[in-house]
XYZ file of C-alpha atoms in Angstrom:
565
model
C 113.425 135.474 110.297
C 114.954 134.581 107.073
C 116.873 131.486 108.555
C 113.710 130.273 110.190
C 112.063 130.792 106.879
C 114.823 128.646 104.952
C 114.546 125.909 107.819
C 110.512 125.776 107.324
C 111.034 125.245 103.873
C 113.806 122.788 103.926
C 111.923 120.823 106.539
C 108.790 120.850 103.925
C 110.807 119.976 100.928
C 111.890 116.738 102.866
C 108.709 115.722 104.119
C 107.468 116.041 100.628
C 110.264 113.970 99.245
C 109.795 111.441 102.007
C 106.335 111.170 101.537
C 106.758 110.216 97.619
C 109.232 107.922 98.476
C 106.991 106.119 101.060
C 104.237 106.316 98.322
C 106.320 104.689 95.892
C 107.488 101.980 97.900
C 104.008 101.229 99.064
C 102.758 100.753 95.746
C 105.770 98.514 94.889
C 105.502 96.426 97.708
C 101.750 95.937 97.087
C 102.503 94.710 93.963
C 105.280 92.589 94.669
C 102.941 90.963 97.460
C 100.359 90.187 94.608
C 102.490 88.735 92.418
C 104.106 86.449 95.159
C 100.780 85.422 96.677
C 99.699 84.419 92.963
C 102.724 82.048 92.458
C 102.364 80.576 95.836
C 98.649 79.726 95.438
C 98.988 78.888 91.758
C 101.683 76.108 92.741
C 99.685 74.902 95.831
C 96.440 74.346 93.786
C 98.044 72.593 90.625
C 98.460 69.579 92.793
C 96.205 67.416 94.449
C 96.431 69.541 97.748
C 93.740 72.226 96.625
C 92.273 73.591 99.736
C 93.586 76.616 101.292
C 90.796 76.974 104.008
C 89.159 74.305 105.955
C 85.596 73.114 104.910
C 82.860 70.777 104.917
C 81.306 68.657 102.298
C 77.669 67.721 101.677
C 76.108 65.664 104.274
C 76.501 62.513 102.386
C 80.351 63.340 101.850
C 81.693 65.025 105.066
C 85.512 65.790 105.230
C 87.211 67.532 108.105
C 90.368 69.322 106.880
C 93.201 70.591 109.057
C 95.302 73.405 108.598
C 97.050 73.571 104.891
C 100.951 74.363 105.051
C 101.556 77.124 102.956
C 105.177 76.134 102.382
C 105.113 72.333 101.975
C 101.330 71.934 100.826
C 101.185 69.618 103.731
C 97.211 68.609 104.968
C 96.449 67.184 108.188
C 92.982 65.337 107.295
C 90.776 63.040 108.763
C 88.354 61.696 106.001
C 85.253 59.319 106.027
C 82.992 59.970 103.065
C 81.164 58.556 100.676
C 80.855 60.379 97.125
C 77.140 61.654 95.943
C 76.910 63.129 92.379
C 73.641 64.448 91.050
C 72.785 64.394 87.291
C 69.588 66.096 86.546
C 71.214 68.501 83.988
C 73.018 66.778 80.700
C 75.760 68.588 79.551
C 78.813 68.094 77.349
C 82.088 68.512 78.426
C 83.828 69.646 75.103
C 87.492 68.444 74.149
C 90.192 71.014 74.313
C 90.191 73.582 72.009
C 92.627 76.305 71.028
C 90.236 79.078 72.535
C 88.804 79.698 75.984
C 85.087 79.239 75.538
C 82.243 80.324 77.581
C 78.650 79.438 77.939
C 75.849 79.461 80.067
C 73.161 76.965 81.282
C 69.864 77.723 83.106
C 69.507 75.484 85.948
C 66.304 75.981 88.089
C 66.307 79.641 89.349
C 70.084 79.806 88.819
C 72.257 80.237 85.977
C 75.431 78.518 85.537
C 78.121 79.985 83.585
C 81.011 77.850 82.416
C 84.517 78.490 81.165
C 86.592 75.784 79.487
C 90.133 75.620 79.742
C 89.904 77.983 83.047
C 91.035 77.043 86.450
C 89.451 79.569 88.965
C 90.412 80.210 92.477
C 88.206 79.556 95.646
C 88.407 78.007 99.109
C 87.395 74.487 98.818
C 84.183 73.335 100.355
C 84.034 69.794 98.840
C 87.228 68.016 97.670
C 87.016 66.836 94.024
C 88.776 63.348 95.354
C 85.623 62.856 97.059
C 82.991 64.125 94.406
C 83.383 62.619 90.837
C 80.767 63.510 88.307
C 80.614 62.965 84.753
C 79.853 66.134 83.167
C 80.442 69.890 83.822
C 76.665 70.257 84.042
C 76.718 67.623 86.845
C 79.414 69.404 88.457
C 77.375 72.655 88.441
C 74.227 70.650 89.800
C 76.772 69.334 92.694
C 77.449 73.168 93.581
C 73.920 74.209 93.496
C 73.026 71.194 95.712
C 75.595 72.031 98.178
C 74.433 73.113 101.714
C 76.452 74.483 104.110
C 76.526 73.128 107.600
C 75.647 76.329 109.333
C 74.444 79.477 107.957
C 77.641 81.174 108.744
C 79.752 78.547 106.639
C 80.725 79.311 102.841
C 77.866 78.102 100.220
C 79.374 76.970 96.604
C 79.615 79.952 94.186
C 82.222 78.172 92.087
C 82.829 74.788 90.688
C 86.230 73.171 88.969
C 85.761 70.181 86.684
C 88.322 68.112 85.090
C 86.648 66.336 82.027
C 89.435 65.173 79.551
C 90.510 61.660 80.623
C 94.039 62.040 78.618
C 94.904 65.365 80.175
C 93.283 64.883 83.546
C 94.914 61.754 84.484
C 94.255 60.866 88.139
C 92.066 64.156 88.451
C 89.525 62.642 85.457
C 85.904 63.611 86.363
C 87.093 65.315 89.873
C 84.625 67.995 90.733
C 85.820 70.635 93.094
C 83.399 73.039 94.805
C 84.488 76.159 96.045
C 83.559 79.549 97.468
C 85.090 82.783 96.347
C 83.985 86.162 97.416
C 83.415 88.132 94.280
C 84.517 85.741 91.437
C 84.489 88.445 89.029
C 87.076 90.348 91.066
C 89.846 87.675 90.566
C 91.769 86.666 87.507
C 91.815 82.921 86.810
C 94.490 80.812 88.367
C 95.135 79.224 84.968
C 93.762 79.699 81.603
C 94.290 78.748 78.162
C 94.313 75.916 75.615
C 96.818 73.805 77.732
C 94.634 74.176 81.227
C 92.241 70.804 81.394
C 89.782 72.058 83.765
C 86.665 73.665 83.191
C 85.307 76.025 85.547
C 82.075 77.520 86.503
C 80.434 80.237 88.404
C 76.892 80.604 89.794
C 74.744 83.690 88.741
C 78.093 85.841 88.134
C 79.236 86.004 84.684
C 83.245 86.710 85.059
C 83.508 87.277 81.203
C 80.323 89.810 81.144
C 80.981 92.643 78.493
C 79.882 96.058 79.224
C 80.455 97.519 75.729
C 78.443 94.840 74.022
C 75.381 95.398 76.455
C 75.964 99.084 75.647
C 75.594 98.228 71.977
C 72.309 96.463 72.774
C 71.217 99.196 74.864
C 71.464 101.683 71.984
C 69.303 99.342 70.093
C 66.692 99.169 72.616
C 66.637 102.744 73.669
C 69.053 105.939 74.107
C 72.411 105.812 75.270
C 72.735 105.969 78.928
C 75.023 108.925 79.137
C 77.407 109.431 82.119
C 79.531 112.493 83.494
C 82.977 112.018 84.298
C 84.066 113.592 87.343
C 87.992 113.869 88.090
C 88.980 114.973 91.871
C 92.323 116.695 91.959
C 94.576 118.861 94.125
C 98.318 119.768 94.192
C 101.300 119.840 91.989
C 101.845 116.190 91.937
C 98.563 115.594 89.550
C 98.595 119.161 87.902
C 100.229 117.686 84.550
C 98.550 114.375 85.110
C 95.099 115.794 84.965
C 95.829 117.832 81.774
C 97.118 114.842 79.982
C 94.120 112.587 81.459
C 91.552 115.437 80.142
C 93.539 115.269 76.491
C 92.750 111.677 76.288
C 89.177 111.983 77.639
C 88.509 114.621 74.858
C 90.120 112.501 72.183
C 88.210 109.233 73.076
C 85.109 111.241 73.371
C 85.435 112.294 69.707
C 86.022 108.977 68.698
C 82.974 107.785 70.800
C 80.787 110.260 68.743
C 81.725 109.461 65.626
C 81.029 105.747 66.190
C 77.699 106.839 67.198
C 75.274 106.012 70.280
C 78.134 107.600 72.484
C 77.512 107.348 76.497
C 80.332 109.773 77.186
C 78.788 113.154 78.487
C 80.274 115.905 80.165
C 83.498 116.293 82.407
C 84.600 118.158 85.383
C 87.533 118.279 87.276
C 86.879 118.425 91.122
C 89.473 120.660 92.318
C 89.554 120.545 96.389
C 92.024 123.107 96.835
C 89.579 125.881 97.712
C 91.228 128.167 95.193
C 91.012 128.432 91.457
C 94.409 127.835 89.352
C 96.058 128.414 85.849
C 94.120 125.450 84.357
C 90.223 126.989 84.861
C 90.315 128.153 81.220
C 91.825 124.599 80.019
C 89.726 122.137 81.864
C 85.916 122.170 82.895
C 86.292 122.971 86.790
C 84.274 123.024 89.988
C 86.437 124.395 92.974
C 85.375 123.238 96.249
C 86.903 123.425 99.867
C 89.651 120.892 101.475
C 88.147 119.250 104.664
C 88.840 121.875 107.561
C 91.729 120.897 109.737
C 89.554 121.929 112.568
C 87.241 118.754 111.813
C 90.369 116.485 111.961
C 94.152 117.157 111.844
C 95.131 115.322 108.141
C 97.895 117.396 106.857
C 100.006 113.892 105.946
C 96.949 112.708 104.213
C 95.550 114.895 101.654
C 93.318 112.129 100.179
C 90.898 112.750 102.932
C 90.070 115.873 101.207
C 88.091 113.629 98.365
C 85.059 112.574 100.315
C 84.598 116.066 101.367
C 85.173 117.414 97.726
C 82.232 114.999 96.352
C 79.868 115.843 99.197
C 80.174 119.544 98.122
C 79.979 118.833 94.337
C 76.849 116.812 94.721
C 75.459 119.441 96.804
C 75.997 122.524 94.602
C 76.165 121.003 91.144
C 73.109 120.042 88.519
C 74.256 117.877 85.881
C 72.186 116.590 82.976
C 73.320 112.873 83.116
C 71.873 110.522 85.480
C 75.293 108.479 85.615
C 78.727 109.582 87.180
C 82.042 108.100 86.433
C 84.618 109.014 89.140
C 87.996 108.965 87.925
C 91.611 110.285 88.605
C 94.183 112.255 86.689
C 96.421 109.387 86.707
C 93.909 107.314 84.342
C 94.295 107.217 80.370
C 91.333 106.514 78.594
C 92.605 103.718 76.050
C 89.379 103.800 74.103
C 86.032 105.162 73.961
C 84.601 104.381 77.494
C 80.788 102.633 77.774
C 78.639 102.869 80.792
C 79.519 99.628 82.598
C 76.583 99.830 84.741
C 73.713 97.291 84.566
C 70.314 98.910 85.567
C 71.215 101.329 88.313
C 73.849 99.040 90.273
C 77.040 100.587 90.824
C 79.935 99.174 88.374
C 83.645 99.379 89.299
C 86.943 97.968 88.958
C 87.944 95.602 91.965
C 91.248 96.159 94.056
C 92.893 93.072 95.481
C 93.923 94.769 98.544
C 90.488 95.989 99.584
C 89.213 93.244 101.670
C 86.884 93.757 104.208
C 85.727 90.449 104.779
C 89.129 89.094 105.172
C 89.587 87.395 108.679
C 92.076 90.098 109.944
C 90.037 92.840 108.932
C 86.740 91.548 110.042
C 86.551 93.128 113.409
C 88.300 96.508 111.955
C 85.346 96.328 109.574
C 82.810 95.909 112.067
C 83.823 98.885 114.119
C 82.235 101.009 111.467
C 79.294 98.756 110.219
C 78.187 97.324 113.541
C 77.575 93.621 114.172
C 77.294 92.034 110.925
C 77.333 88.323 109.542
C 80.026 86.875 107.312
C 77.620 86.860 104.349
C 76.737 90.770 104.960
C 80.468 91.237 104.933
C 80.960 89.436 101.672
C 78.476 91.867 100.087
C 80.991 94.934 100.970
C 82.804 95.333 97.324
C 86.533 95.358 96.974
C 86.441 98.866 95.416
C 87.197 102.226 96.058
C 85.519 105.258 94.640
C 87.434 105.211 91.407
C 86.909 104.001 88.706
C 83.428 103.476 89.900
C 80.167 104.173 87.942
C 77.050 105.378 89.959
C 73.812 107.070 89.522
C 74.141 110.601 90.481
C 71.047 110.091 93.145
C 72.893 107.145 94.828
C 76.218 109.645 95.113
C 74.096 111.930 96.819
C 73.204 109.665 99.386
C 76.438 107.786 99.882
C 78.838 110.759 99.551
C 77.941 112.406 103.092
C 78.399 108.940 104.878
C 81.753 108.196 102.895
C 83.038 111.244 104.412
C 82.164 110.528 107.777
C 83.285 106.835 107.744
C 86.731 107.874 106.142
C 86.961 110.657 109.171
C 86.232 107.822 111.888
C 88.792 105.565 110.056
C 91.238 107.898 110.174
C 90.589 108.746 113.608
C 90.847 105.030 114.586
C 94.529 104.172 115.210
C 94.237 100.449 114.471
C 92.111 101.175 111.080
C 94.241 104.098 110.127
C 97.426 101.880 110.878
C 96.175 98.637 109.149
C 94.508 100.153 106.043
C 96.885 102.861 105.706
C 97.144 105.035 102.367
C 93.903 103.255 101.174
C 91.854 103.881 104.124
C 89.567 106.284 102.378
C 88.860 103.221 99.819
C 87.653 101.423 102.738
C 85.517 104.182 103.834
C 83.533 104.488 100.265
C 82.931 100.792 100.064
C 81.899 100.602 103.777
C 79.714 103.853 103.171
C 78.127 102.196 99.929
C 77.100 99.162 101.888
C 75.663 101.219 104.720
C 73.548 103.161 102.145
C 72.044 99.988 101.117
C 74.289 99.018 97.963
C 74.540 95.173 98.484
C 75.434 94.493 94.913
C 78.287 96.267 92.796
C 79.141 94.772 89.343
C 82.875 94.496 89.307
C 84.887 94.442 86.127
C 88.471 93.593 86.048
C 88.902 94.758 82.303
C 87.563 98.280 83.359
C 91.362 99.074 84.073
C 94.784 98.103 83.600
C 97.559 98.489 85.836
C 100.997 98.154 84.421
C 103.608 96.791 84.846
C 101.712 93.972 86.230
C 99.298 94.044 83.470
C 101.173 93.882 80.213
C 98.747 93.226 77.152
C 96.009 95.757 76.064
C 93.689 92.970 76.550
C 92.922 90.059 79.144
C 93.569 86.507 78.469
C 89.823 86.371 77.825
C 90.115 88.636 74.910
C 88.391 91.528 76.788
C 90.175 94.842 76.029
C 91.081 97.154 79.010
C 89.647 100.903 78.881
C 91.593 102.701 81.502
C 95.336 102.607 81.959
C 96.070 103.514 85.681
C 99.851 104.318 86.224
C 100.254 104.142 89.724
C 103.183 101.637 90.058
C 106.603 102.331 89.155
C 107.818 100.690 86.333
C 111.546 99.516 85.917
C 113.511 97.552 83.206
C 116.970 96.594 82.461
C 118.097 98.051 79.090
C 118.103 94.698 77.805
C 114.026 94.610 78.554
C 114.126 92.600 81.710
C 111.736 93.648 84.303
C 113.452 94.586 87.629
C 110.544 94.695 90.281
C 111.574 96.117 93.642
C 114.543 97.949 92.472
C 115.326 101.078 90.214
C 115.796 100.123 86.573
C 118.363 101.275 84.203
C 114.998 102.656 81.977
C 112.344 103.589 84.648
C 109.206 105.622 84.628
C 107.198 106.687 87.826
C 104.878 109.486 88.162
C 106.603 110.224 91.623
C 109.751 111.354 89.888
C 107.473 114.364 88.597
C 105.929 115.145 91.885
C 106.814 119.013 91.754
C 107.218 119.539 88.090
C 105.769 118.161 84.925
C 107.688 115.729 82.646
C 109.418 117.043 79.646
C 108.360 116.503 76.206
C 109.580 113.287 74.404
C 110.037 110.901 77.327
C 112.587 108.077 76.087
C 111.081 104.856 74.585
C 111.062 101.625 76.780
C 113.918 99.426 76.078
C 113.365 97.687 72.676
C 113.084 94.321 74.135
C 110.775 95.223 77.018
C 107.635 93.281 76.329
C 105.192 95.183 78.013
C 102.806 96.698 75.416
C 100.946 98.822 78.583
C 104.327 100.279 79.498
C 104.865 101.361 75.870
C 101.421 102.586 75.356
C 101.715 104.790 78.339
C 104.858 106.351 77.296
C 103.586 107.086 73.859
C 100.266 108.559 75.472
C 102.051 110.786 77.539
C 104.230 112.161 74.655
C 101.463 112.474 72.359
C 99.576 114.768 74.743
C 102.660 116.705 75.839
C 103.524 117.271 71.869
C 99.976 118.337 71.314
C 99.268 120.614 74.573
C 100.689 124.069 73.655
C 103.726 125.618 75.517
C 104.435 122.299 77.365
C 108.391 123.013 77.367
C 107.826 126.218 79.655
C 105.358 124.576 81.514
C 107.784 121.567 82.161
C 110.441 124.252 83.461
C 107.850 126.097 85.544
C 105.246 124.020 86.450
C 102.847 126.886 85.514
C 100.379 126.445 82.433
C 101.407 128.883 79.773
C 99.288 129.891 76.786
C 101.379 132.928 75.327
C 104.372 131.075 73.784
C 105.117 131.149 69.988
C 103.132 127.564 69.523
C 100.261 129.555 70.057
C 100.481 131.554 66.981
C 100.611 128.185 64.588
C 98.490 125.941 66.633
C 96.409 123.673 64.613
C 94.649 121.897 67.326
C 91.095 122.969 67.282
C 90.566 122.525 71.198
C 92.591 125.676 71.847
C 91.825 129.202 70.812
C 94.551 131.661 69.412
C 94.065 134.048 72.629
C 95.126 131.341 74.909
C 91.770 130.358 76.075
C 91.007 126.629 75.935
C 87.924 125.408 74.183
C 86.220 123.147 76.835
């Protein structure tokens, strides 16, 4: 019997190690893929071959475009066109300045948002070589005037105009009309004073700032307070959620000091089915994991999450109307505003959630039924976290999320193609099935180092959450080494069975990534402040009996070892 037990323990340990290694590689390869795709696309679109997908121009300027060669940029095209430009709106194209400027112009029933020194992505529907106009306003109007050949063809929702004769050269006055699914979910291809292009979006402001909206809301009415709920289970996130809650409490205190604070209550949603040693430190609701009798999912514990939220929405009553779903590996960088506009959900967009992408369409339709391309594009590129929703919407969506996620898990193709992020697809499909056709997307809601490097985006908007899901590897000289272990590295998976020690070593001096440095500083501050972390790091069990408790000055902990929550 003892021998059999050892075999089982060794097998389980091997499985755990293999799983963490696989996850690390999955995240690393996803990030490398994103970087590689960005480099290829940016190079491809900086020249005259700007189309990635074939399209047609306006009736007055028809173009049949063949396949674009991804490696060579070669284009097979048969063009017979005349150029038609409309000029019903007067607008001035401003010369290059040292900052990226943004303005909006109301045109008929649509609003045209303009971004100077910015080149946006998009599949070309009208080539700029065939569509020259005088001003950025004319280019916006050209986008509004564009009519797809069929209802299933993409419309124009992004335009790119070059109005500086000296900087644009042969591309002067070119107006490229594009279609981009969720423009606010993609960082610009290029941005900054050296970029000659002016870009625009129709009815979607990619520079929307929820903190400014929140400040205006406070002036016009009471704050729209939201509840933060963070799902958790297992040793891998046990230490993460303690650090997560430390920073949540610190940011809430700062928020309340500022006035008009929208951060309300906090819940750790523990979906293990059993209480643990953090019950006195974190406000916790315990729910059951998804029964294995419903579906065997021992290798994919994430499937417990939708079921956990079903139980939570059914068993709790909260005073807040709004909810932020968060995760243990989120560190709050500053006080968090309510990102929602009205009652529409608001979320961070993930580049790898693409329900309307060609290779995903037939899989998506397995769970939505027959829908059009425009309906597919209504499905947001999001998961459940970080996402703001009304509590009422959560009560409707969570059961569907559970059912769709189980269906995706059972479908061999969907399970294989969507892999570790399949429950994220389940969530966004479930939201769409429940009538949520629009989600406000905010790239600056969350930073993901090492791929994000600075505390603010290029447009000056600050990040609010730091998500440490990817491994971070550097040479001691500070050089980033993606894809291979660095001489200095941090990866949360290193601490899958035991918490990290206090005083993690600083990143290399010449490492130029402010977010990686902020992450290490944040972990070190929290572990220094949370009592008895040294014994916790050794045992993995929370301890409130060490000598530190006798002289603890942090008001968040009582002298009897019980946390003040």
